[in-house]
Short mmCIF file of C-alpha atoms and ligand atoms in Angstrom, two decimals:
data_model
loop_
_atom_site.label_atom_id
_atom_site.label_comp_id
_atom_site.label_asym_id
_atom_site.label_seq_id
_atom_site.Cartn_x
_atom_site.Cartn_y
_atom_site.Cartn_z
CA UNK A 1 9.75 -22.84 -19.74
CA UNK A 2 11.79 -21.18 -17.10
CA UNK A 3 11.22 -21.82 -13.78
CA UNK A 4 11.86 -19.52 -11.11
CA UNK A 5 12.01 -19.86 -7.33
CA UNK A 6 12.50 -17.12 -5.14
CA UNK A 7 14.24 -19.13 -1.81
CA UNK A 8 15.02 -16.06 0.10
CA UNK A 9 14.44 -12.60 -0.29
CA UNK A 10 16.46 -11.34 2.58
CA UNK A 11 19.79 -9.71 3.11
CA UNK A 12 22.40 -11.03 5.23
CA UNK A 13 20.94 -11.81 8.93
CA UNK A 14 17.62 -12.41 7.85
CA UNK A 15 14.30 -11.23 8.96
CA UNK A 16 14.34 -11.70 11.80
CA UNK A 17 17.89 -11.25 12.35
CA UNK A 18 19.59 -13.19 15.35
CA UNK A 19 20.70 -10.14 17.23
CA UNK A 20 18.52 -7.27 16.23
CA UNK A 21 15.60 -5.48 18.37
CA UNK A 22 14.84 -3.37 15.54
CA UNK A 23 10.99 -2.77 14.95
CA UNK A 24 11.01 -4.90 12.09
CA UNK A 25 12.53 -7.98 13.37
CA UNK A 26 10.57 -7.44 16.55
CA UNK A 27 7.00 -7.60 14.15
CA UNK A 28 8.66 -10.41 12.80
CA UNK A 29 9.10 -12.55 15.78
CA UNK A 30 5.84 -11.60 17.63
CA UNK A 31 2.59 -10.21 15.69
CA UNK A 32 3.54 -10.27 12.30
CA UNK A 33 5.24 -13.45 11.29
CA UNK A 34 4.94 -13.04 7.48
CA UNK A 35 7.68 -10.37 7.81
CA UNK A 36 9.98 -13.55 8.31
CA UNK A 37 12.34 -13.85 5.35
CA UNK A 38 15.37 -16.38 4.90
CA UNK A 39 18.75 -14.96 3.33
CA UNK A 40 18.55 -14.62 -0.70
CA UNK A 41 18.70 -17.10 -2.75
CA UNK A 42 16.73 -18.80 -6.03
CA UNK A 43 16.04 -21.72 -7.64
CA UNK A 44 16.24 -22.00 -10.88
CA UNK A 45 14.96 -24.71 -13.86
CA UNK A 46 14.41 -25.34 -17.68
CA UNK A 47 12.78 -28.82 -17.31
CA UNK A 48 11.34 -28.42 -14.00
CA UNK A 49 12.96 -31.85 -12.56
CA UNK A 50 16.61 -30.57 -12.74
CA UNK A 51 17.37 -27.66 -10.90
CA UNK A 52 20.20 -25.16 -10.27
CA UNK A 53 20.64 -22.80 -7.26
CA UNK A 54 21.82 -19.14 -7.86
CA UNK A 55 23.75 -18.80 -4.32
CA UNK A 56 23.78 -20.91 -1.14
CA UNK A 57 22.46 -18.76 1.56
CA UNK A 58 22.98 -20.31 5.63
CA UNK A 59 19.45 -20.48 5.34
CA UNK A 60 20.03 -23.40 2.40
CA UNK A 61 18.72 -26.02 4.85
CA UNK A 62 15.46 -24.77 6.06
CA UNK A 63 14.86 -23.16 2.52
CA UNK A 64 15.18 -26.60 0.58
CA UNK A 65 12.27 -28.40 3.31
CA UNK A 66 9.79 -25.63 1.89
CA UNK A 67 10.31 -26.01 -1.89
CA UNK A 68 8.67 -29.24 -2.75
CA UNK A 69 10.69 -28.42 -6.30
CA UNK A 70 13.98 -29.60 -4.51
CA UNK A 71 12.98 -32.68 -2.85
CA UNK A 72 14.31 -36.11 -3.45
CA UNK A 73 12.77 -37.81 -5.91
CA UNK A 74 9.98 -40.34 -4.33
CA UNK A 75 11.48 -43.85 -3.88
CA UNK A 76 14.92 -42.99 -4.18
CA UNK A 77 17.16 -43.62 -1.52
CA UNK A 78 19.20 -40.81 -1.64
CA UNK A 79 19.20 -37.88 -4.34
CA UNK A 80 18.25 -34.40 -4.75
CA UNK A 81 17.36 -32.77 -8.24
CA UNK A 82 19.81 -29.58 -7.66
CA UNK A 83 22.56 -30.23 -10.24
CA UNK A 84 24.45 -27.15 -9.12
CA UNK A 85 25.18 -23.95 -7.15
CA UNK A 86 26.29 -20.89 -9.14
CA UNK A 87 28.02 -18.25 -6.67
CA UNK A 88 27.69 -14.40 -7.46
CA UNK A 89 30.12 -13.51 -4.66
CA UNK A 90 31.82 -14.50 -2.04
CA UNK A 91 30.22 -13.40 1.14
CA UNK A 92 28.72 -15.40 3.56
CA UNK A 93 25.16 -14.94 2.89
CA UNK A 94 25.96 -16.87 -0.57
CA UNK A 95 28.57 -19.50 0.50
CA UNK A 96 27.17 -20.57 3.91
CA UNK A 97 24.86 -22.65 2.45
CA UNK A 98 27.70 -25.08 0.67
CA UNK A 99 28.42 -26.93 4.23
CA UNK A 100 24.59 -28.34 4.45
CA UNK A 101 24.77 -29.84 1.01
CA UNK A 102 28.01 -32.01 2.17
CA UNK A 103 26.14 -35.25 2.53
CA UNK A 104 27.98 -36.68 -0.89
CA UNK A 105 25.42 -36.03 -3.63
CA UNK A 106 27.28 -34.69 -6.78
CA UNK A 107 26.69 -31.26 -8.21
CA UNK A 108 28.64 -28.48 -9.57
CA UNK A 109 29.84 -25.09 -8.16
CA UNK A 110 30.19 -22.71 -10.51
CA UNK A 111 32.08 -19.49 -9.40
CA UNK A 112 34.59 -16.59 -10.62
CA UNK A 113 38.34 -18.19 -9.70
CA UNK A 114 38.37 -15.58 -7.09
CA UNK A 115 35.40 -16.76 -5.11
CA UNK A 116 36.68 -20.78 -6.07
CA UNK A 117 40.50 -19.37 -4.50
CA UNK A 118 38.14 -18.55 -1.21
CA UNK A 119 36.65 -21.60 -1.06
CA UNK A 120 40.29 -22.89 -1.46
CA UNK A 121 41.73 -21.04 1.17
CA UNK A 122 38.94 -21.71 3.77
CA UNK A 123 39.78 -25.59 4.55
CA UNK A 124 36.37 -26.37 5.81
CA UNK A 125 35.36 -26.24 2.53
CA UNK A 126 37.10 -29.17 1.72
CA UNK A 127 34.21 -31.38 3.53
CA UNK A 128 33.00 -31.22 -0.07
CA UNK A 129 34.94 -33.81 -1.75
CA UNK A 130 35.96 -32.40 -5.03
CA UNK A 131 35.66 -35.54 -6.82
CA UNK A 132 32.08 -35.36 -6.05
CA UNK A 133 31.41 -31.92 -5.92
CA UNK A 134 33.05 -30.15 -8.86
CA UNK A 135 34.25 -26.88 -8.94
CA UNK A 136 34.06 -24.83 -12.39
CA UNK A 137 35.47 -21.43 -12.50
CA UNK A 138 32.99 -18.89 -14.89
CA UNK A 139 34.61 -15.96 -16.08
CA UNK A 140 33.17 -12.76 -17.07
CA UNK A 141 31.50 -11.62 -19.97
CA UNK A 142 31.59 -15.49 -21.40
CA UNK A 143 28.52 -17.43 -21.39
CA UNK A 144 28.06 -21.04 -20.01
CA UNK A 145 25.43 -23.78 -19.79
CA UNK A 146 25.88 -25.65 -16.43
CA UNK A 147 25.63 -29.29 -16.70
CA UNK A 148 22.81 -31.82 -15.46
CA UNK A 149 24.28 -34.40 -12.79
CA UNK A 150 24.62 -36.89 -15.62
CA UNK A 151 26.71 -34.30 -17.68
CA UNK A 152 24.36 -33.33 -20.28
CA UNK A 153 23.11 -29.85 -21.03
CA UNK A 154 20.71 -28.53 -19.55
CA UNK A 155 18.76 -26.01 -21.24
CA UNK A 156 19.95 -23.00 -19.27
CA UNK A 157 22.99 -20.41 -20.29
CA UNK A 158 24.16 -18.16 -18.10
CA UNK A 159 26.31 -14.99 -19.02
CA UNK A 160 28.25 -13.75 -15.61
CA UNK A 161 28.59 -9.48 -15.89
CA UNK A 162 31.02 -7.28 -13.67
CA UNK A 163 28.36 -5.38 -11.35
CA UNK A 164 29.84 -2.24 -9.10
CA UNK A 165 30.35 -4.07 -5.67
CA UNK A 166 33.04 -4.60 -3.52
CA UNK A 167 34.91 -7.63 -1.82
CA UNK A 168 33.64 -10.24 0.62
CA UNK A 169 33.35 -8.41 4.15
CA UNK A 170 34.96 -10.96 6.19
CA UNK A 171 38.32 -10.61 3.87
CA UNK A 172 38.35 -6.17 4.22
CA UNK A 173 42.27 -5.34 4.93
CA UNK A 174 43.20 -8.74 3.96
CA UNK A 175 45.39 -9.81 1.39
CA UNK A 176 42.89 -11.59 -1.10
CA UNK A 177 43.39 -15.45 -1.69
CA UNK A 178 43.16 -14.45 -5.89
CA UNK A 179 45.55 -11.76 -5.11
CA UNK A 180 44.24 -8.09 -5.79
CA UNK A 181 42.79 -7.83 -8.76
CA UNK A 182 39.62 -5.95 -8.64
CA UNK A 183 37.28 -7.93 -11.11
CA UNK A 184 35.30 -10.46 -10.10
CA UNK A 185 34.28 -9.82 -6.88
CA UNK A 186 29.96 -9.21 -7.63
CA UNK A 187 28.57 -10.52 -10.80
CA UNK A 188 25.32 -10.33 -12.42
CA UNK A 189 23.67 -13.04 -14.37
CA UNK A 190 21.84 -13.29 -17.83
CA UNK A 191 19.65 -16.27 -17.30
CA UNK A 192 18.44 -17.77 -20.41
CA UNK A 193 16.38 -20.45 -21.32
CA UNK A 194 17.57 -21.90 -24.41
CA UNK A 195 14.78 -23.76 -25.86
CA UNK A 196 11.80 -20.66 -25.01
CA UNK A 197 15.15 -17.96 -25.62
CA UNK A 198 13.02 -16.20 -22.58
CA UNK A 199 15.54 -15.05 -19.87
CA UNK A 200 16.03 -12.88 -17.10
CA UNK A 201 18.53 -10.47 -14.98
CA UNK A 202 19.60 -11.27 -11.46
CA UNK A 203 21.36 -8.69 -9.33
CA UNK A 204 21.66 -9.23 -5.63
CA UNK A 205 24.51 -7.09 -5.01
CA UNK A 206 25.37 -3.63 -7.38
CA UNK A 207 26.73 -0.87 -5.65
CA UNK A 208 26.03 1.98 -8.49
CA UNK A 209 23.80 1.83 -11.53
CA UNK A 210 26.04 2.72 -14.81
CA UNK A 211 24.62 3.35 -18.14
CA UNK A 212 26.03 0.25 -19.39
CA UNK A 213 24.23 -1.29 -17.01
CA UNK A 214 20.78 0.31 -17.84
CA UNK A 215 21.68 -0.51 -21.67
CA UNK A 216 22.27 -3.96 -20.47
CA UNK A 217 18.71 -4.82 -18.78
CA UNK A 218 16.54 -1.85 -20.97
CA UNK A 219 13.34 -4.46 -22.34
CA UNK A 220 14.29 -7.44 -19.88
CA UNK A 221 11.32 -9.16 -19.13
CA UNK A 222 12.47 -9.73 -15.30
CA UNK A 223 15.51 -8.09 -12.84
CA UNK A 224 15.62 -9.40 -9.92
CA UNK A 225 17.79 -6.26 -8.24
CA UNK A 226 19.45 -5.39 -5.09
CA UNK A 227 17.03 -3.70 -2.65
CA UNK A 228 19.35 -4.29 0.56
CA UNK A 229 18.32 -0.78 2.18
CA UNK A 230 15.88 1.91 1.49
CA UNK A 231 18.10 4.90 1.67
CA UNK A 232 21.58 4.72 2.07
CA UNK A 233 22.46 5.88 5.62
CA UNK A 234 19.68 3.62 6.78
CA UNK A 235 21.45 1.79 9.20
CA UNK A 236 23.47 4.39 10.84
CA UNK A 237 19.88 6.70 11.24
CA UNK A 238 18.29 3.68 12.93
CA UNK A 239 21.59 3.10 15.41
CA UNK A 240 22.06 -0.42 14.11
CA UNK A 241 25.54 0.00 12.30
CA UNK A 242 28.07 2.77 11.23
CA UNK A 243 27.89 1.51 7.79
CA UNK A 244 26.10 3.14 5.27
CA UNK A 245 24.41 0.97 1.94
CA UNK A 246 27.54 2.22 -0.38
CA UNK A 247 29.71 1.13 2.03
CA UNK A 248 28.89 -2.21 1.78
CA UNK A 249 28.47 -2.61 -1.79
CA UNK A 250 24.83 -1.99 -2.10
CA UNK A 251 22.84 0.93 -3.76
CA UNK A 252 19.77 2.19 -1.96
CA UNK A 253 16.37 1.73 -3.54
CA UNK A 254 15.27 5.44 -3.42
CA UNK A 255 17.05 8.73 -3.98
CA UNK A 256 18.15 10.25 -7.10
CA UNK A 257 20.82 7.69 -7.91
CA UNK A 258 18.55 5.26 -5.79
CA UNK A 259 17.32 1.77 -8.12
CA UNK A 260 14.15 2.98 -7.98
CA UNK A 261 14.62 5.88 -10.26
CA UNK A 262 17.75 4.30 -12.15
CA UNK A 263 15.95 1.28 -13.41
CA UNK A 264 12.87 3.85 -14.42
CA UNK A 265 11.85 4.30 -18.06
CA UNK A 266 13.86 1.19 -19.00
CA UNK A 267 10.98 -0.97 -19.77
CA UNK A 268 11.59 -3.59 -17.38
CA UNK A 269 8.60 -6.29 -17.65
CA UNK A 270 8.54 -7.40 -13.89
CA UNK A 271 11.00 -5.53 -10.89
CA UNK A 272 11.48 -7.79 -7.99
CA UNK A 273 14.06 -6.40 -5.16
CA UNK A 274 16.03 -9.20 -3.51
CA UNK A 275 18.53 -9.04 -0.58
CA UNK A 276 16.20 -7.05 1.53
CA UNK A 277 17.75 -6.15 4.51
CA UNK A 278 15.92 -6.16 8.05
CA UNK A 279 16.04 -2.87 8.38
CA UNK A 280 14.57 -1.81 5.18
CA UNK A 281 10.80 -0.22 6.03
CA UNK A 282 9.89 -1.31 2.16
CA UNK A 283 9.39 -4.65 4.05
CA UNK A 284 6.46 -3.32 5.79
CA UNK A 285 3.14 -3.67 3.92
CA UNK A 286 1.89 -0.73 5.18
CA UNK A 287 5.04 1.50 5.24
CA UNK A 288 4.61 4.61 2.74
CA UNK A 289 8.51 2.97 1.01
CA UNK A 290 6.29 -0.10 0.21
CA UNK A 291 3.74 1.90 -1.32
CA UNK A 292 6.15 4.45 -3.14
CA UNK A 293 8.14 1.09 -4.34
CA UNK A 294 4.97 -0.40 -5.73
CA UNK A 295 3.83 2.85 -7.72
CA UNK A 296 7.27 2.46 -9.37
CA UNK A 297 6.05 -1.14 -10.51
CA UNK A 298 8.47 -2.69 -7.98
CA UNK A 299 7.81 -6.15 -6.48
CA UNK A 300 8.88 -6.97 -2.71
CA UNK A 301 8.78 -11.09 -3.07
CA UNK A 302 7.92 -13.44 0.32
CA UNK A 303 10.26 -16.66 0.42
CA UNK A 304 8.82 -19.03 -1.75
CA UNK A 305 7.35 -17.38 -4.73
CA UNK A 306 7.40 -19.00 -7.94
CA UNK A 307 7.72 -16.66 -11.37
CA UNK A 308 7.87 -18.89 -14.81
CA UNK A 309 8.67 -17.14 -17.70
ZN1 LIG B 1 16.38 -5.79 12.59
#
C-alpha cells in the first residue's frame, strides 16, 4: 500500500506569510486559524515504517513534530525513518528544509544534477556531510527506486518528467551553477508502488498544461497539481507583488488555459492542488473559487492529511 502524507499544502511564505497583511493571512493569524498552512511538501511510503520526503520545505522542522509517521522509532537513541529527500526544483520552498535534517542521520538526496550543482555551489550546504548524506543525481524520463537507509529497495519507483517551469528565483540573471541548459529545472513525478503497481502524479510547480502532459496523467488515480494562485494576475490585483502566476512558473487554477479546465475530462480519480499560495481565495471555505474548485472535483488539502492508495 502507498502511503501518502500531505506535509504542507502551501506555496512559498506560507499561510500565514511572515510579512503579509493580506485578508487571508490576517484570518489566519486571528479568527480563523485552520487557514494556517506550512510550505508544500509530502511524505511518502510503501511499508509504512520507511519513508521518503518529496521536497524539504523551511517548514521541514515544525512539519516532522506533527506527523507521528516520521518520528524516531521508540527506544532508539537517535534515528528517524525518512530514508530520503527527492527535490523537484531548486527553489527555496523545497531546499530550505535540508539544513534542519543536518544532525548526522544518513539519507539520500535525490535531485536533477542541476539542482545537486546548486546545492554544490551554495557552501552551507556542505553542513551535510556527504559521506552521510548522499547525493544521487535522477535524470529525466528514467525511472529509479530510492534506497532504504540500509541500501535495499524499497518498494517505490519514481519516474522524474520535464514540467513547463522556470529556474530557481533567487538565481534570475545569474549565470546557472549547471550552466544554461534549460532542462531540468521543474520535474514531475510518477510515484509507483511496486508491489500494489498503484501510483500517483505529483506536480507542485507547471507553468502550462501541454497535451503531452494531459496524455501523461489521463486515468491517474491521484495528481497532486500546482494550485499556487487562482487567476494569474492575482497578486498584482491584490497590490502584493508585480508578478503575475506565469511569471513565476506557475499556471493559475481557473481560466481557459487555467488547471481547472485543463485537467477536465481526463478522468483523474482524486485532484488535490498543492503549493497554495496565501493569496489564493480557493483557500477560503466559503469563497465562491472554493466552491467552483470543488464542483470541478478538486480537493484543497489541510497540512496533515493522509491519502493511501
Ligand atoms: Zn497574505
Amino acid at each position: 500500500m502507498l502511503r501518502v502524507v500531505v506535509l504542507g499544502a502551501a506555496a512559498g511564505g506560507g499561510v500565514p506569510q511572515w510579512n503579509c497583511g493580506c485578508p487571508i493571512c490576517q484570518a489566519a493569524r486571528t479568527e480563523q486559524p485552520e487557514l494556517q498552512s506550512t510550505q508544500a511538501s509530502l511524505a511518502i511510503s510503501a511499508d509504512g515504517g520507511n519513508w521518503f520526503l518529496i521536497n524539504a520545505s523551511p517548514d521541514l522542522r515544525q512539519q516532522l513534530i506533527a506527523a507521528p509517521q516520521l518520528h524516531p522509532s521508540p527506544g532508539k537513541l537517535r534515528h528517524s525513518p525518512i530514508a530520503g529527500v527527492i527535490l523537484t526544483n531548486g527553489e527555496i520552498d523545497a531546499i530550505a528544509g535540508l539544513l534542519s535534517m543536518r544532525e548526522g542521520s544518513p539519507f539520500t538526496i535525490y535531485a536533477h544534477a542541476k539542482v545537486l550543482a546548486t546545492l554544490k555551489s551554495n557552501s552551507i550546504f556542505n553542513v551535510l556531510n556527504e559521506k552521510i548524506v548522499r547525493r544521487q543525481p535522477i535524470a529525466i524520463e528514467q525511472a529509479f527506486e530510492p534506497a532504504l537507509a540500509d541500501g535495499s529497495p524499497s518498494g517505490i519507483e519514481i519516474l522524474p518528467f520535464e514540467v513547463s517551469g522556470k529556474g530557481a528565483w533567487y538565481l534570475e540573471g545569474e549565470r546557472h551553477p549547471a550552466g544554461q541548459d534549460d532542462a531540468g529545472d521543474t520535474l514531475g513525478l510518477r510515484i509507483r508502488d511496486k508491489a500494489t503497481d498503484k501510483f500517483f502524479y505529483f506536480l507542485a510547480a507547471c507553468a502550462r498544461v501541454t497535451d503531452d502532459l494531459k496524455s501523461r496523467l489521463r486515468g491517474a488515480p491521484l495528481v497532486f497539481f500546482d494550485g499556487t494562485v487562482w487567476r494569474d494576475d492575482e497578486l498584482i490585483a491584490a497590490g502584493l507583488s508585480n508578478k503575475t502566476g506565469q511569471g513565476m512558473g506557475h499556471i493559475a487554477m481557473s481560466g481557459e488555459t487555467g488547471a481547472i479546465a485543463a485537467l477536465e475530462g481526463l478522468g483523474i480519480g482524486r485532484k488535490v492542488f498543492l503549493h497554495i499560495n496565501n493569496s489564493n481565495p480557493a483557500l477560503l471555505h466559503d469563497s465562491e473559487e472554493r466552491r467552483t474548485a470543488e464542483r470541478a472535483g478538486w480537493q484543497i488539502p489541510a497540512d496533515g492529511t493522509e491519502i493511501m492508495l
